[in-house]
mmCIF file of C-alpha atoms in Angstrom:
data_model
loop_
_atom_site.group_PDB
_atom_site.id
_atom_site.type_symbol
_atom_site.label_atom_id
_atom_site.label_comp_id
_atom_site.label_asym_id
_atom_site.label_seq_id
_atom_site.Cartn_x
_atom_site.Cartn_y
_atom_site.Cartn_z
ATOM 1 C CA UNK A 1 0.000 0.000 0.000
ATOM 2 C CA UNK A 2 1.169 3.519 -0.752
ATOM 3 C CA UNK A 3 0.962 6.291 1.329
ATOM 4 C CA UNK A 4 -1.389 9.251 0.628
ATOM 5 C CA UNK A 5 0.914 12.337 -1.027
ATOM 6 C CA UNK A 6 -0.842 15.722 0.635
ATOM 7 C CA UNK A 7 0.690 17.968 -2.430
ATOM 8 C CA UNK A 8 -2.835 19.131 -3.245
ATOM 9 C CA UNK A 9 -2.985 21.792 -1.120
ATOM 10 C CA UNK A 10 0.185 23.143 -2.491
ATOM 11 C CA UNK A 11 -1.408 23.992 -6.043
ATOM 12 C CA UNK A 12 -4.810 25.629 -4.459
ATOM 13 C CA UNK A 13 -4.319 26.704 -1.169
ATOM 14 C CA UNK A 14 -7.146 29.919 -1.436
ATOM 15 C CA UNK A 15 -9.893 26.542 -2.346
ATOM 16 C CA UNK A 16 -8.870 25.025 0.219
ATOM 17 C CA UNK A 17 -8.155 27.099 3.237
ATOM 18 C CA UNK A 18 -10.534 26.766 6.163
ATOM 19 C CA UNK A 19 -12.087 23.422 4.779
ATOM 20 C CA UNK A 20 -9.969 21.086 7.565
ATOM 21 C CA UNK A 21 -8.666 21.961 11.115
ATOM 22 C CA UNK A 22 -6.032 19.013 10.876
ATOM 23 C CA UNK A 23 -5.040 15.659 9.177
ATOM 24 C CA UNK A 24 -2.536 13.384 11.270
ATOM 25 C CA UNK A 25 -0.684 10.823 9.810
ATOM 26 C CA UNK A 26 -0.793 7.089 11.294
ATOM 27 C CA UNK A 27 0.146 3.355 10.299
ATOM 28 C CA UNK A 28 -3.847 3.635 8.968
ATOM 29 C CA UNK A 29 -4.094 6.270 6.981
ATOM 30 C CA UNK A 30 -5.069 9.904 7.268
ATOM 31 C CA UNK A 31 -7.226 11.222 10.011
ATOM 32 C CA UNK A 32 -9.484 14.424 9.076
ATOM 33 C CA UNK A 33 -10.890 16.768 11.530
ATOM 34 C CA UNK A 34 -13.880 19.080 10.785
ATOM 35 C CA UNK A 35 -16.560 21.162 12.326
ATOM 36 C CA UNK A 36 -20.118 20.578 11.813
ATOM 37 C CA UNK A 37 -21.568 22.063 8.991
ATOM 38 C CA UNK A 38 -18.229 23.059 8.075
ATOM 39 C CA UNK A 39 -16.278 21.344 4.593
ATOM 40 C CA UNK A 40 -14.182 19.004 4.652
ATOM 41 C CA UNK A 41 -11.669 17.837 2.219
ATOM 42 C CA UNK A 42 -10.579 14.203 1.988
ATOM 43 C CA UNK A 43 -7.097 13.458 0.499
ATOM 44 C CA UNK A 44 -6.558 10.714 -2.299
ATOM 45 C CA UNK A 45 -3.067 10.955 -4.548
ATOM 46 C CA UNK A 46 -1.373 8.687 -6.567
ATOM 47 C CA UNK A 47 2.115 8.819 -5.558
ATOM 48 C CA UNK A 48 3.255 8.638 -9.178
ATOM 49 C CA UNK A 49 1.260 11.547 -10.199
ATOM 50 C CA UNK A 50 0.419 9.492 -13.232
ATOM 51 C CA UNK A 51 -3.295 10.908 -15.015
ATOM 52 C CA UNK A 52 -6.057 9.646 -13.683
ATOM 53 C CA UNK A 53 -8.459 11.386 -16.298
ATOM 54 C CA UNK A 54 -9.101 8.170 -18.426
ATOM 55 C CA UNK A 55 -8.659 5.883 -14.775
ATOM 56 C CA UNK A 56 -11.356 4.658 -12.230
ATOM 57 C CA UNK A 57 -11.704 5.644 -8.886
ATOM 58 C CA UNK A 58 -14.128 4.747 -6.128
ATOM 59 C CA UNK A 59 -14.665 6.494 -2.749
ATOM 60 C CA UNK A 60 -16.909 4.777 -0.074
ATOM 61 C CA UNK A 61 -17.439 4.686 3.598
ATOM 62 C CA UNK A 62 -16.879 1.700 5.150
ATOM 63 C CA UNK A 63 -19.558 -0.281 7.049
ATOM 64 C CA UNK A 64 -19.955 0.569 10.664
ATOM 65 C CA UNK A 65 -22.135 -1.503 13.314
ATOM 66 C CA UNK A 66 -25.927 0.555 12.347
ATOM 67 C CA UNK A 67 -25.177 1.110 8.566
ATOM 68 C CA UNK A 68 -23.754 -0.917 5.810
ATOM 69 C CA UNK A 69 -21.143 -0.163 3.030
ATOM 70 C CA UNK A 70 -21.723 3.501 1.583
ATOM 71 C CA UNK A 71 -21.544 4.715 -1.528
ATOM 72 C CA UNK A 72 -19.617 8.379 -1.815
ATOM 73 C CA UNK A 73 -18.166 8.824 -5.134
ATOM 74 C CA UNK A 74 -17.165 7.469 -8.318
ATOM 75 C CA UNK A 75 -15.642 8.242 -11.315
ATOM 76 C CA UNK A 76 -15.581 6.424 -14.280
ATOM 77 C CA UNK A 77 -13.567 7.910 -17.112
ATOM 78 C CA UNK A 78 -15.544 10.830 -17.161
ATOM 79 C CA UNK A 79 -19.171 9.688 -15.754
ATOM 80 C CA UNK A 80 -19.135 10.598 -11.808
ATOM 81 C CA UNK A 81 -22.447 10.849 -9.645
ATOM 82 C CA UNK A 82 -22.519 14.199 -10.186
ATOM 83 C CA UNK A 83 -23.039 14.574 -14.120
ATOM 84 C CA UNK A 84 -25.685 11.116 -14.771
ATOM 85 C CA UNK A 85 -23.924 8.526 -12.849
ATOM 86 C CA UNK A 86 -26.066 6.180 -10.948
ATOM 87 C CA UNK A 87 -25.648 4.599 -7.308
ATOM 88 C CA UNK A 88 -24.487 7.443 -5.163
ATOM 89 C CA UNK A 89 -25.607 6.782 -1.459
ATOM 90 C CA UNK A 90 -28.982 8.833 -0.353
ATOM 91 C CA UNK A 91 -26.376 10.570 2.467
ATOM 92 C CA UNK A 92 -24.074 11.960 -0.210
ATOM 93 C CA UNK A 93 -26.152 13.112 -3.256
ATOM 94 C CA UNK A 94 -25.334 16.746 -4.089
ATOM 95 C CA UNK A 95 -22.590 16.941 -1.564
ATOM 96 C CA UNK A 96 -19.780 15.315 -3.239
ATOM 97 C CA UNK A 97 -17.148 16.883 -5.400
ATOM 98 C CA UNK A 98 -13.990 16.194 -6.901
ATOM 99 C CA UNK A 99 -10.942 18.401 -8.313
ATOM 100 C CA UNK A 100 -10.990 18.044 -11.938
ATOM 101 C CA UNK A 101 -7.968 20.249 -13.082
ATOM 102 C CA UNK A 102 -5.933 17.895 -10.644
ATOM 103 C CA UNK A 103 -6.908 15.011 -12.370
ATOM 104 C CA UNK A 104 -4.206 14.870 -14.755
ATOM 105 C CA UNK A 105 -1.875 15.116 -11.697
ATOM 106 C CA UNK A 106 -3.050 11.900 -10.471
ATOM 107 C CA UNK A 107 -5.727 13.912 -7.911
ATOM 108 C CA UNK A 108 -8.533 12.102 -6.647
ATOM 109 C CA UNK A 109 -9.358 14.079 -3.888
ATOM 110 C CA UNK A 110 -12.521 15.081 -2.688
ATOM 111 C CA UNK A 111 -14.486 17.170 -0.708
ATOM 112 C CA UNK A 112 -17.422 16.871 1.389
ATOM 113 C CA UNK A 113 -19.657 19.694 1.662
ATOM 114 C CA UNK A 114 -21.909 20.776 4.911
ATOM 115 C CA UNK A 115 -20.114 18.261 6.758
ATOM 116 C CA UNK A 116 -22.188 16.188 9.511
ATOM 117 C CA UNK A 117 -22.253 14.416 12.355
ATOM 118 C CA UNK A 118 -23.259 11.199 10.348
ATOM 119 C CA UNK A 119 -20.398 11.694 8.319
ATOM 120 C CA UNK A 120 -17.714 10.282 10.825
ATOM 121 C CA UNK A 121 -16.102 7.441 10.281
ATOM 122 C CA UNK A 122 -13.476 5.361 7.897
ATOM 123 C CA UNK A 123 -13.357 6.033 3.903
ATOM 124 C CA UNK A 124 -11.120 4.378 1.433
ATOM 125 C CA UNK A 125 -10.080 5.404 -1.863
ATOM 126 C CA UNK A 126 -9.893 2.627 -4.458
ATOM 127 C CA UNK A 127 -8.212 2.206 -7.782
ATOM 128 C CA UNK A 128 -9.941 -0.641 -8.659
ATOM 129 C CA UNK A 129 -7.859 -0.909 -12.483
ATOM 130 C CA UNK A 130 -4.454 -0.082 -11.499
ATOM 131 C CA UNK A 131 -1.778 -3.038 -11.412
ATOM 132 C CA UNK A 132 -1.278 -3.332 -8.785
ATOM 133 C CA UNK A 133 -4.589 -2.105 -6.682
ATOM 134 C CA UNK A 134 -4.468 0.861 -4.792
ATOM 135 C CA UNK A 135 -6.617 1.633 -1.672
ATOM 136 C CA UNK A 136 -5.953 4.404 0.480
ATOM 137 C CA UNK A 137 -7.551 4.668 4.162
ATOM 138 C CA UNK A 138 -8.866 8.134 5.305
ATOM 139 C CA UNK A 139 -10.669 8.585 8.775
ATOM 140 C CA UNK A 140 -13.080 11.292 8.839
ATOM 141 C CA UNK A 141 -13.911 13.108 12.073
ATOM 142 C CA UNK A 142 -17.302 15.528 12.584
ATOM 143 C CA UNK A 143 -17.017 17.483 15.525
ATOM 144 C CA UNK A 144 -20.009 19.253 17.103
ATOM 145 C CA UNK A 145 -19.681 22.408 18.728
ATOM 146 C CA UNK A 146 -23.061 23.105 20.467
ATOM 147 C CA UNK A 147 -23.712 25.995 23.004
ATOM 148 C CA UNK A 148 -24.555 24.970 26.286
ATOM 149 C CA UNK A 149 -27.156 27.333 28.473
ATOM 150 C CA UNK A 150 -27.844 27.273 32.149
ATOM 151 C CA UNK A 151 -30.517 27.629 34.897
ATOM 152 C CA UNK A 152 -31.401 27.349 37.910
ATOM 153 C CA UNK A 153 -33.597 24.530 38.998
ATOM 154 C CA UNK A 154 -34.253 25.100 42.568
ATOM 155 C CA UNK A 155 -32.846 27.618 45.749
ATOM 156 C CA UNK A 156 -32.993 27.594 49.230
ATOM 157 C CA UNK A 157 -30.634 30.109 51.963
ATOM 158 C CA UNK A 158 -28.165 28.214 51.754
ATOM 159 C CA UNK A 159 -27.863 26.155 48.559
ATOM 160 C CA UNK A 160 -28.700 26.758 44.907
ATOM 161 C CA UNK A 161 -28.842 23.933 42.430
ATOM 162 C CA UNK A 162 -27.926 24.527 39.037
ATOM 163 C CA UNK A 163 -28.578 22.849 35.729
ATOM 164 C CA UNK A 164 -26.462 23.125 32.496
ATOM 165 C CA UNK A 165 -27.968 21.831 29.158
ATOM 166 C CA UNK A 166 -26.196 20.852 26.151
ATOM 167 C CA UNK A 167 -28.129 20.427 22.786
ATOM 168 C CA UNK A 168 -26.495 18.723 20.112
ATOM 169 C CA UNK A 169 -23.564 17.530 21.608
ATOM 170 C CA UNK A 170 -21.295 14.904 19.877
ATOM 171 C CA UNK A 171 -20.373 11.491 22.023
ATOM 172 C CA UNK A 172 -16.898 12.702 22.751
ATOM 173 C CA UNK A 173 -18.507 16.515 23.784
ATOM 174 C CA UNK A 174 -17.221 16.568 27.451
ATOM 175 C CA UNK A 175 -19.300 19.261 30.121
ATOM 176 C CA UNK A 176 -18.110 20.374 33.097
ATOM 177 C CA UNK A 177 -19.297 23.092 35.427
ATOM 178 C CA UNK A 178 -16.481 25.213 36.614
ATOM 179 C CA UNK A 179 -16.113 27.574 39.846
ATOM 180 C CA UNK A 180 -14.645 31.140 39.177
ATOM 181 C CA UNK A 181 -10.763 29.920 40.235
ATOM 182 C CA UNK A 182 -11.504 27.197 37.396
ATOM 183 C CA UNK A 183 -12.052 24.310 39.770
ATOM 184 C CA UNK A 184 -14.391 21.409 38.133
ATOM 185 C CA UNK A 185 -17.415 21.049 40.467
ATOM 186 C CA UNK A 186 -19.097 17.537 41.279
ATOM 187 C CA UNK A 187 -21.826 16.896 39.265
ATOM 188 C CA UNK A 188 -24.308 14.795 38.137
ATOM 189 C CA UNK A 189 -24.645 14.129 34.145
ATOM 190 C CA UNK A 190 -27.404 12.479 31.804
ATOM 191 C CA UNK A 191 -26.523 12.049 27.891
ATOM 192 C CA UNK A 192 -29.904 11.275 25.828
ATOM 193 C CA UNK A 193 -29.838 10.493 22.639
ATOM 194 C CA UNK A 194 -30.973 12.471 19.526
ATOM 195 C CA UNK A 195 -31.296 11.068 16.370
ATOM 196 C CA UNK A 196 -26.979 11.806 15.140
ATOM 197 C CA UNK A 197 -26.371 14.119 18.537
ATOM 198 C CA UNK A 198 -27.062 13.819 22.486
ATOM 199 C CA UNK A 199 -29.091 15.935 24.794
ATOM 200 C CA UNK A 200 -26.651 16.490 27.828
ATOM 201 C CA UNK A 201 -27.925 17.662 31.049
ATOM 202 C CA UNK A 202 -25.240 18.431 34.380
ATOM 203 C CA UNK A 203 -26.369 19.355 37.484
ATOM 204 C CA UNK A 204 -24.696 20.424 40.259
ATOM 205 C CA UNK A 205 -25.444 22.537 43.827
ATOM 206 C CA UNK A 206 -23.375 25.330 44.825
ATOM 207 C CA UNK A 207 -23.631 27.005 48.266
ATOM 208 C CA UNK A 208 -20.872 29.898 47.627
ATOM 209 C CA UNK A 209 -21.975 33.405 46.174
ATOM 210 C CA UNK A 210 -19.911 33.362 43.369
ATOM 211 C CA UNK A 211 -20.027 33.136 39.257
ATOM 212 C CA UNK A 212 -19.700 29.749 38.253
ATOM 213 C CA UNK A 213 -18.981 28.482 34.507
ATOM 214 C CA UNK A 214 -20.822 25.523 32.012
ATOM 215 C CA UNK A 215 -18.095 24.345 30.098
ATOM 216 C CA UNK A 216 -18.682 22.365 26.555
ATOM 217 C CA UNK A 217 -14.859 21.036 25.247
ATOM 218 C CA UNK A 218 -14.817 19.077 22.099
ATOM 219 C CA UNK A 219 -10.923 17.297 22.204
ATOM 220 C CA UNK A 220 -10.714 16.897 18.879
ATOM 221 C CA UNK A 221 -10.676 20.348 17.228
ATOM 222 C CA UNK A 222 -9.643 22.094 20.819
ATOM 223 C CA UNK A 223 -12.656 24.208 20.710
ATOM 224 C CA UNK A 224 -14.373 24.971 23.667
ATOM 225 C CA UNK A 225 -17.897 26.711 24.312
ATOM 226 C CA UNK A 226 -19.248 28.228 27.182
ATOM 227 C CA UNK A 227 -21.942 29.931 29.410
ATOM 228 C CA UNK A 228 -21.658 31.753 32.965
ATOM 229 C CA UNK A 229 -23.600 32.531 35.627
ATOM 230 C CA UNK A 230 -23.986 34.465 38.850
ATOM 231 C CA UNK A 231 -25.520 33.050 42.278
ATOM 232 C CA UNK A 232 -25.335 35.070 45.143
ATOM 233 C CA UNK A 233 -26.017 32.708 48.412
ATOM 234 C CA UNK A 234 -28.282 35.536 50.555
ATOM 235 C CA UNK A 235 -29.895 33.546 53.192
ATOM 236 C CA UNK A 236 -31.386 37.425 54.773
ATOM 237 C CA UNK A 237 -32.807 38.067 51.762
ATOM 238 C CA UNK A 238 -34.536 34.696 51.562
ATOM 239 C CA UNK A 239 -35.448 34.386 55.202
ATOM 240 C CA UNK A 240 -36.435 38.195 54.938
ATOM 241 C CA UNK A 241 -38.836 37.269 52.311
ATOM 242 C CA UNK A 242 -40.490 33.962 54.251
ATOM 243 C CA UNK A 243 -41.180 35.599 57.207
ATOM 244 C CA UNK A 244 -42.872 38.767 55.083
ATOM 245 C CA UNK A 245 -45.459 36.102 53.026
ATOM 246 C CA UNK A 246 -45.722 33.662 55.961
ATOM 247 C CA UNK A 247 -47.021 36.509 58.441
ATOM 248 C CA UNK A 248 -49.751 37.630 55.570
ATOM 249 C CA UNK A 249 -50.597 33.938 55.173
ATOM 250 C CA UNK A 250 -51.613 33.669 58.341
ATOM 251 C CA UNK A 251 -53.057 36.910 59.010
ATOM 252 C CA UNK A 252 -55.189 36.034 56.069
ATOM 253 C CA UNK A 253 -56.237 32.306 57.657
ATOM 254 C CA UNK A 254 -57.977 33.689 60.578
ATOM 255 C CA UNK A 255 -59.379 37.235 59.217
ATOM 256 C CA UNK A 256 -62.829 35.942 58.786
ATOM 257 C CA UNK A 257 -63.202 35.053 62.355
ATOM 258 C CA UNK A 258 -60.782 37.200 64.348
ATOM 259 C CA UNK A 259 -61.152 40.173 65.612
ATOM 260 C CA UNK A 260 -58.922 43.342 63.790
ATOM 261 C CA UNK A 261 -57.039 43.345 66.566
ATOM 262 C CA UNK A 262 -55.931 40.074 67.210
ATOM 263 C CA UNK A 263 -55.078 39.720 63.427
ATOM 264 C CA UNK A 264 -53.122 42.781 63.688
ATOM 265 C CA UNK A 265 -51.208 42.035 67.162
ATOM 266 C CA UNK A 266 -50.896 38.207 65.172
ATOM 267 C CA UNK A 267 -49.138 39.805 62.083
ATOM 268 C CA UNK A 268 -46.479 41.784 64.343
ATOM 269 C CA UNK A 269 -45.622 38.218 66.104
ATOM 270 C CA UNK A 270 -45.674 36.473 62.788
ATOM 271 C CA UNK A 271 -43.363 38.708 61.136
ATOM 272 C CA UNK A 272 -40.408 38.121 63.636
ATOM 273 C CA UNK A 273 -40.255 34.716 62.732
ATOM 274 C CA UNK A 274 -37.101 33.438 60.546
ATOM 275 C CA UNK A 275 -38.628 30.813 58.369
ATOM 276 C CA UNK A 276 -36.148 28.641 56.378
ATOM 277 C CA UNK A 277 -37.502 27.650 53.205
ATOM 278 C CA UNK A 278 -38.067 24.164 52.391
ATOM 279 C CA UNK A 279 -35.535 23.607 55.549
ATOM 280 C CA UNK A 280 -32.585 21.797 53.162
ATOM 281 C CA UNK A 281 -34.984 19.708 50.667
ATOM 282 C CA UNK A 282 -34.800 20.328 47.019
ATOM 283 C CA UNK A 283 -38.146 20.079 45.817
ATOM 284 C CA UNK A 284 -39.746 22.460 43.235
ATOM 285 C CA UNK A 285 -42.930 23.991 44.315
ATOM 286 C CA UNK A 286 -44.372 27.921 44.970
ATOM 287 C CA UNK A 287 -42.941 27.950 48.477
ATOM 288 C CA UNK A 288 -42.465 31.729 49.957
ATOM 289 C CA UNK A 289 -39.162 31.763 49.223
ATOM 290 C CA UNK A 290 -39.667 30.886 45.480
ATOM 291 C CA UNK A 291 -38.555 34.476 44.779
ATOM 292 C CA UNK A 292 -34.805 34.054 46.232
ATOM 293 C CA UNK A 293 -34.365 32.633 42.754
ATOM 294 C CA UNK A 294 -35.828 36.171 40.680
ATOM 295 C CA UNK A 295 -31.946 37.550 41.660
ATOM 296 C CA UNK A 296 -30.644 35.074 39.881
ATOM 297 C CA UNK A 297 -29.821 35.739 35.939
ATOM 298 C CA UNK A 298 -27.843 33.720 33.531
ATOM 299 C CA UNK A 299 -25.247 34.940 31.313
ATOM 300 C CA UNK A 300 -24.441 33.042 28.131
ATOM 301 C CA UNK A 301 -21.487 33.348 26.820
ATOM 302 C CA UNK A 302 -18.794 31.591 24.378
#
């Protein structure tokens, strides 16, 4: 087997700029990195340069465990999928091009337009004619790089719990919820899936007033997304707030068969109560101090 000759980008490098973030070299092939919805360009040269213009050459992704053998490109002295010839793969109709002023330069490069997650996985080139065959090995890699946002699911004096959501995340999207000195925070994650993406949700409580972070890193391009938010811990103004509703709760209770002055000499006791809400439990509901959380406003950011 030959090894695949990268001097294509040396003739058009304007065409090409921006289509790849990398391409590593290994005992299998080439490995391609790409955003989503971004191009990519998959690398095929005959080390001999020799024309290809009256040659055959096949592209196709390989089978994987939930599809079979995929149909990506061929050309056929002349006839390709994109000017009459039948048997391109649904997936890659209309998305497919070659470089045909490089195929007299032994080119048969391709590129791979609106690139997504689907896409991933292993390609080979094949010259099916040549003596002897050559098949070249390309891996292709789709990376996602969704935007997380974040909330806040429930509050009490002394404890906040916070919720960062992820839509469209790859599998190998990693979230993490960060303090403001960068420290990763224990927390509890749930991936769902989503027809080619995941639906991430990470949870964690926080008990510090302080901005804290929702971190999205995708490894393979080095890209990182991000949103921020700021939770000030105020148990006064929370208790402050309890004891205000709870004394007109139960002024309220026993107006219809109190006297004004006992309801009156009731709210002065009431109010000089501290009430803790939900005293440490986490459940949602319109407790009084449901409005500790109105203070609290997230910030989205990347």
């Amino acid at each position: 087997m030959f090894g695949v000759k990268l001097w294509v980008t040396l003739f058009f490098p304007l065409t090409l700029n921006g289509l790849i973030l990398g391409q590593e070299h290994g005992p299998g092939g080439v490995r391609v990195v790409v955003k989503e919805d971004r191009d990519g360009m998959l690398p095929c040269s005959l080390s001999t340069k020799e024309s290809i213009v009256s040659g055959v050459f096949v592209w196709r992704k390989v089978a994987q465990k939930d599809e079979g053998l995929k149909e990506v490109f061929l050309y056929d002295v002349g006839k390709h999928y994109n000017n009459g010839r039948p048997g391109q793969s649904e997936q890659f109709k209309g998305r497919v091009s070659h470089f045909q002023d490089e195929l007299d330069h032994g080119n048969a490069s391709i590129i791979i337009r609106n690139t997504k997650i689907s896409d991933s996985g292993n390609y080979t080139c094949d010259f099916p004619r040549l003596r002897p065959r050559q098949t070249f090995s390309i891996e292709l890699v789709v990376a996602a790089t969704p935007k997380p946002s974040v909330t806040i699911l429930d509050a009490t004096a002394g404890w906040v719990l916070l919720q960062c959501e992820v839509h469209g995340a790859s599998l190998t999207s990693g979230v993490e919820w960060k303090d403001s000195a960068g420290n990763t925070l224990p927390a509890e994650e749930t991936r769902t899936p989503e027809r080619d993406h995941y639906y991430i949700t990470l949870n964690t409580t926080v008990t510090r007033t302080s901005r804290y972070r929702c971190v999205v890193t995708q490894e393979e391009i080095s890209h990182q997304t991000h949103a921020e938010i700021f939770v000030p811990i105020s148990g006064k103004v929370c208790e402050d707030s309890c004891s205000k509703e709870a004394g007109w709760l139960f002024g309220g209770f026993f107006l219809g068969v109190l006297s004004v002055a006992i309801v009156l000499a009731l709210l002065v006791v009431t109010n000089t109560i501290t009430i803790r809400c939900y005293k440490g439990s986490r459940q949602q509901g319109n407790g009084p101090c449901e409005k500790c959380s109105e203070m609290l406003r997230p910030q989205n950011g990347r």
